[in-house]
Amino acid sequence: MPHSTMLTTTISGGTATNVTPEYCEFTFEIRHLPEHDAEAVIAGLQATIMDTLDAEMKAKADDTGFSFEKIFSYPGMGDCTDAEAFSYVSNIIPEISGKVSYGSEGGVFEKQGNIPSIICGPGSIRQAHKPNEFIEISQIEECLEFLDALTNQAIAA
């Protein structure tokens, strides 16, 4: 992924089309590259909202406004293709997808534990993280072949 991404993932509010909603809430996320400071982006976004939209809303009705709640945060994952762990498995990985804009705990392992991380498993990233995601039986078979090769490689070492 050549850039960081930000997207709204859920929106909820209101009870019926003829009732003014008491609130509206939405969840958004930033999936950032390791070199980008997501906290600074969020701080800037919050400041802009509070200084403009929140102020405009409160000018019309004191009991309106915005609030923010951090649900979770984890660092972006790097590219470990130069790590020893990657060279150990690169010859037995069926397909290398490269970086994608999906979150994982890999960034936590890398940044807080100094543990190079590789995310691998059955399935295709083209079918993941979207409605009706699925894994084909052949992909599970490829995964089992990979695990066998990994086990054999570990035993031989």
PDB file of C-alpha atoms in Angstrom:
ATOM      1  CA  MET A   1       0.000   0.000   0.000  1.00  0.00           C
ATOM      2  CA  PRO A   2       1.658   3.235  -1.082  1.00  0.00           C
ATOM      3  CA  HIS A   3      -0.252   5.530   1.299  1.00  0.00           C
ATOM      4  CA  SER A   4      -2.175   5.674   4.551  1.00  0.00           C
ATOM      5  CA  THR A   5      -5.951   5.333   4.413  1.00  0.00           C
ATOM      6  CA  MET A   6      -8.849   6.683   6.468  1.00  0.00           C
ATOM      7  CA  LEU A   7     -12.407   5.437   6.158  1.00  0.00           C
ATOM      8  CA  THR A   8     -15.728   5.453   7.963  1.00  0.00           C
ATOM      9  CA  THR A   9     -16.768   1.878   8.688  1.00  0.00           C
ATOM     10  CA  THR A  10     -20.080   2.197  10.584  1.00  0.00           C
ATOM     11  CA  ILE A  11     -22.754   4.884  10.978  1.00  0.00           C
ATOM     12  CA  SER A  12     -25.779   4.686  13.264  1.00  0.00           C
ATOM     13  CA  GLY A  13     -28.408   7.007  14.674  1.00  0.00           C
ATOM     14  CA  GLY A  14     -32.094   7.768  14.665  1.00  0.00           C
ATOM     15  CA  THR A  15     -35.113   5.558  15.173  1.00  0.00           C
ATOM     16  CA  ALA A  16     -37.523   6.423  12.351  1.00  0.00           C
ATOM     17  CA  THR A  17     -37.728   8.640   9.272  1.00  0.00           C
ATOM     18  CA  ASN A  18     -40.183  11.043  10.953  1.00  0.00           C
ATOM     19  CA  VAL A  19     -38.195  11.516  14.206  1.00  0.00           C
ATOM     20  CA  THR A  20     -35.259  13.892  14.548  1.00  0.00           C
ATOM     21  CA  PRO A  21     -32.359  11.719  15.745  1.00  0.00           C
ATOM     22  CA  GLU A  22     -31.074  12.329  19.252  1.00  0.00           C
ATOM     23  CA  TYR A  23     -27.582  11.452  18.072  1.00  0.00           C
ATOM     24  CA  CYS A  24     -25.574  10.084  15.201  1.00  0.00           C
ATOM     25  CA  GLU A  25     -22.349   8.211  15.688  1.00  0.00           C
ATOM     26  CA  PHE A  26     -19.844   6.835  13.303  1.00  0.00           C
ATOM     27  CA  THR A  27     -16.713   4.791  13.578  1.00  0.00           C
ATOM     28  CA  PHE A  28     -13.722   5.577  11.445  1.00  0.00           C
ATOM     29  CA  GLU A  29     -10.210   4.273  11.258  1.00  0.00           C
ATOM     30  CA  ILE A  30      -6.843   5.262   9.959  1.00  0.00           C
ATOM     31  CA  ARG A  31      -4.592   2.538   8.612  1.00  0.00           C
ATOM     32  CA  HIS A  32      -1.294   4.252   8.359  1.00  0.00           C
ATOM     33  CA  LEU A  33       2.123   3.518   7.030  1.00  0.00           C
ATOM     34  CA  PRO A  34       4.757   3.075   9.731  1.00  0.00           C
ATOM     35  CA  GLU A  35       6.357   6.424   8.878  1.00  0.00           C
ATOM     36  CA  HIS A  36       3.085   8.368   9.340  1.00  0.00           C
ATOM     37  CA  ASP A  37       1.948   9.656  12.726  1.00  0.00           C
ATOM     38  CA  ALA A  38      -1.697   8.580  13.022  1.00  0.00           C
ATOM     39  CA  GLU A  39      -2.052  10.311  16.409  1.00  0.00           C
ATOM     40  CA  ALA A  40      -1.087  13.647  14.822  1.00  0.00           C
ATOM     41  CA  VAL A  41      -3.609  13.106  12.007  1.00  0.00           C
ATOM     42  CA  ILE A  42      -6.399  12.344  14.490  1.00  0.00           C
ATOM     43  CA  ALA A  43      -5.430  15.298  16.708  1.00  0.00           C
ATOM     44  CA  GLY A  44      -5.569  17.611  13.681  1.00  0.00           C
ATOM     45  CA  LEU A  45      -8.919  16.182  12.578  1.00  0.00           C
ATOM     46  CA  GLN A  46     -10.389  16.572  16.072  1.00  0.00           C
ATOM     47  CA  ALA A  47      -9.096  20.140  16.347  1.00  0.00           C
ATOM     48  CA  THR A  48     -10.622  21.074  12.999  1.00  0.00           C
ATOM     49  CA  ILE A  49     -13.981  19.540  13.931  1.00  0.00           C
ATOM     50  CA  MET A  50     -14.058  21.154  17.366  1.00  0.00           C
ATOM     51  CA  ASP A  51     -12.944  24.575  16.084  1.00  0.00           C
ATOM     52  CA  THR A  52     -15.406  24.707  13.165  1.00  0.00           C
ATOM     53  CA  LEU A  53     -18.306  22.240  13.171  1.00  0.00           C
ATOM     54  CA  ASP A  54     -18.680  21.913  16.947  1.00  0.00           C
ATOM     55  CA  ALA A  55     -18.536  25.682  17.420  1.00  0.00           C
ATOM     56  CA  GLU A  56     -21.151  26.222  14.681  1.00  0.00           C
ATOM     57  CA  MET A  57     -23.476  23.623  16.218  1.00  0.00           C
ATOM     58  CA  LYS A  58     -23.153  25.056  19.741  1.00  0.00           C
ATOM     59  CA  ALA A  59     -23.894  28.543  18.396  1.00  0.00           C
ATOM     60  CA  LYS A  60     -27.321  27.220  17.343  1.00  0.00           C
ATOM     61  CA  ALA A  61     -27.982  24.847  20.262  1.00  0.00           C
ATOM     62  CA  ASP A  62     -25.878  24.555  23.438  1.00  0.00           C
ATOM     63  CA  ASP A  63     -26.741  20.877  23.960  1.00  0.00           C
ATOM     64  CA  THR A  64     -25.212  19.776  20.641  1.00  0.00           C
ATOM     65  CA  GLY A  65     -21.651  18.869  19.864  1.00  0.00           C
ATOM     66  CA  PHE A  66     -19.060  16.267  19.066  1.00  0.00           C
ATOM     67  CA  SER A  67     -17.244  13.808  21.272  1.00  0.00           C
ATOM     68  CA  PHE A  68     -14.548  11.293  20.447  1.00  0.00           C
ATOM     69  CA  GLU A  69     -13.707   7.901  21.890  1.00  0.00           C
ATOM     70  CA  LYS A  70     -10.633   5.926  20.931  1.00  0.00           C
ATOM     71  CA  ILE A  71     -11.684   2.281  20.625  1.00  0.00           C
ATOM     72  CA  PHE A  72      -8.242   0.872  19.879  1.00  0.00           C
ATOM     73  CA  SER A  73      -4.966   1.826  18.313  1.00  0.00           C
ATOM     74  CA  TYR A  74      -2.027  -0.114  16.978  1.00  0.00           C
ATOM     75  CA  PRO A  75       0.992   0.835  14.911  1.00  0.00           C
ATOM     76  CA  GLY A  76       1.221   0.207  11.194  1.00  0.00           C
ATOM     77  CA  MET A  77       3.144  -2.873  10.164  1.00  0.00           C
ATOM     78  CA  GLY A  78       6.360  -2.547   8.208  1.00  0.00           C
ATOM     79  CA  ASP A  79       7.629  -4.603   5.315  1.00  0.00           C
ATOM     80  CA  CYS A  80       9.766  -7.427   6.709  1.00  0.00           C
ATOM     81  CA  THR A  81      10.948  -8.860   3.399  1.00  0.00           C
ATOM     82  CA  ASP A  82      14.526  -8.189   4.513  1.00  0.00           C
ATOM     83  CA  ALA A  83      14.079  -9.961   7.881  1.00  0.00           C
ATOM     84  CA  GLU A  84      15.583 -13.368   8.629  1.00  0.00           C
ATOM     85  CA  ALA A  85      12.086 -14.755   9.294  1.00  0.00           C
ATOM     86  CA  PHE A  86      10.997 -13.821   5.775  1.00  0.00           C
ATOM     87  CA  SER A  87      14.028 -15.404   4.144  1.00  0.00           C
ATOM     88  CA  TYR A  88      13.271 -18.540   6.172  1.00  0.00           C
ATOM     89  CA  VAL A  89       9.801 -18.927   4.608  1.00  0.00           C
ATOM     90  CA  SER A  90      10.042 -17.045   1.294  1.00  0.00           C
ATOM     91  CA  ASN A  91      10.871 -20.189  -0.696  1.00  0.00           C
ATOM     92  CA  ILE A  92       7.763 -22.038   0.573  1.00  0.00           C
ATOM     93  CA  ILE A  93       5.134 -19.262   0.505  1.00  0.00           C
ATOM     94  CA  PRO A  94       2.688 -20.029  -2.336  1.00  0.00           C
ATOM     95  CA  GLU A  95       1.970 -16.346  -3.052  1.00  0.00           C
ATOM     96  CA  ILE A  96       3.331 -13.065  -1.722  1.00  0.00           C
ATOM     97  CA  SER A  97       0.584 -10.453  -1.556  1.00  0.00           C
ATOM     98  CA  GLY A  98       2.713  -7.562  -0.337  1.00  0.00           C
ATOM     99  CA  LYS A  99       1.400  -4.872   1.975  1.00  0.00           C
ATOM    100  CA  VAL A 100      -2.318  -4.280   2.176  1.00  0.00           C
ATOM    101  CA  SER A 101      -4.427  -1.691   3.993  1.00  0.00           C
ATOM    102  CA  TYR A 102      -5.843  -4.099   6.564  1.00  0.00           C
ATOM    103  CA  GLY A 103      -4.944  -3.926  10.223  1.00  0.00           C
ATOM    104  CA  SER A 104      -3.229  -6.621  12.270  1.00  0.00           C
ATOM    105  CA  GLU A 105      -1.289  -7.071  15.462  1.00  0.00           C
ATOM    106  CA  GLY A 106       1.883  -7.410  13.399  1.00  0.00           C
ATOM    107  CA  GLY A 107       2.688  -3.727  13.914  1.00  0.00           C
ATOM    108  CA  VAL A 108       2.495  -4.186  17.699  1.00  0.00           C
ATOM    109  CA  PHE A 109       4.946  -7.089  17.556  1.00  0.00           C
ATOM    110  CA  GLU A 110       7.307  -5.055  15.384  1.00  0.00           C
ATOM    111  CA  LYS A 111       7.150  -1.711  17.194  1.00  0.00           C
ATOM    112  CA  GLN A 112       6.721  -2.763  20.817  1.00  0.00           C
ATOM    113  CA  GLY A 113       8.422  -6.153  20.779  1.00  0.00           C
ATOM    114  CA  ASN A 114      11.017  -5.593  18.058  1.00  0.00           C
ATOM    115  CA  ILE A 115       9.775  -8.841  16.462  1.00  0.00           C
ATOM    116  CA  PRO A 116       9.720  -8.863  12.627  1.00  0.00           C
ATOM    117  CA  SER A 117       6.287 -10.141  11.580  1.00  0.00           C
ATOM    118  CA  ILE A 118       4.800 -11.863   8.575  1.00  0.00           C
ATOM    119  CA  ILE A 119       1.061 -12.351   8.158  1.00  0.00           C
ATOM    120  CA  CYS A 120       0.210 -15.478   6.218  1.00  0.00           C
ATOM    121  CA  GLY A 121      -2.631 -17.912   5.993  1.00  0.00           C
ATOM    122  CA  PRO A 122      -5.184 -19.423   3.681  1.00  0.00           C
ATOM    123  CA  GLY A 123      -7.267 -17.328   1.359  1.00  0.00           C
ATOM    124  CA  SER A 124      -6.761 -14.468  -1.023  1.00  0.00           C
ATOM    125  CA  ILE A 125      -6.558 -10.866   0.110  1.00  0.00           C
ATOM    126  CA  ARG A 126      -8.774 -10.027  -2.880  1.00  0.00           C
ATOM    127  CA  GLN A 127     -11.631 -11.886  -1.145  1.00  0.00           C
ATOM    128  CA  ALA A 128     -10.918 -10.817   2.438  1.00  0.00           C
ATOM    129  CA  HIS A 129     -12.452  -8.043   4.524  1.00  0.00           C
ATOM    130  CA  LYS A 130     -15.530  -7.547   2.392  1.00  0.00           C
ATOM    131  CA  PRO A 131     -19.079  -8.925   2.315  1.00  0.00           C
ATOM    132  CA  ASN A 132     -19.292 -12.653   1.615  1.00  0.00           C
ATOM    133  CA  GLU A 133     -15.570 -13.217   2.121  1.00  0.00           C
ATOM    134  CA  PHE A 134     -14.564 -16.819   1.638  1.00  0.00           C
ATOM    135  CA  ILE A 135     -11.668 -19.248   1.432  1.00  0.00           C
ATOM    136  CA  GLU A 136     -11.592 -21.820  -1.333  1.00  0.00           C
ATOM    137  CA  ILE A 137     -10.846 -25.450  -0.449  1.00  0.00           C
ATOM    138  CA  SER A 138      -7.792 -25.312  -2.728  1.00  0.00           C
ATOM    139  CA  GLN A 139      -6.467 -22.408  -0.642  1.00  0.00           C
ATOM    140  CA  ILE A 140      -6.839 -24.460   2.545  1.00  0.00           C
ATOM    141  CA  GLU A 141      -4.975 -27.287   0.806  1.00  0.00           C
ATOM    142  CA  GLU A 142      -2.194 -24.825  -0.151  1.00  0.00           C
ATOM    143  CA  CYS A 143      -2.047 -23.680   3.473  1.00  0.00           C
ATOM    144  CA  LEU A 144      -1.669 -27.270   4.683  1.00  0.00           C
ATOM    145  CA  GLU A 145       1.126 -27.796   2.143  1.00  0.00           C
ATOM    146  CA  PHE A 146       2.825 -24.639   3.427  1.00  0.00           C
ATOM    147  CA  LEU A 147       2.532 -25.815   7.056  1.00  0.00           C
ATOM    148  CA  ASP A 148       3.953 -29.223   6.095  1.00  0.00           C
ATOM    149  CA  ALA A 149       6.866 -27.559   4.276  1.00  0.00           C
ATOM    150  CA  LEU A 150       7.434 -25.211   7.238  1.00  0.00           C
ATOM    151  CA  THR A 151       7.421 -28.145   9.673  1.00  0.00           C
ATOM    152  CA  ASN A 152       9.817 -30.150   7.483  1.00  0.00           C
ATOM    153  CA  GLN A 153      12.091 -27.123   7.111  1.00  0.00           C
ATOM    154  CA  ALA A 154      12.122 -26.605  10.902  1.00  0.00           C
ATOM    155  CA  ILE A 155      12.884 -30.275  11.547  1.00  0.00           C
ATOM    156  CA  ALA A 156      15.737 -30.203   9.020  1.00  0.00           C
ATOM    157  CA  ALA A 157      17.258 -27.116  10.647  1.00  0.00           C
TER     158      ALA A 157
END
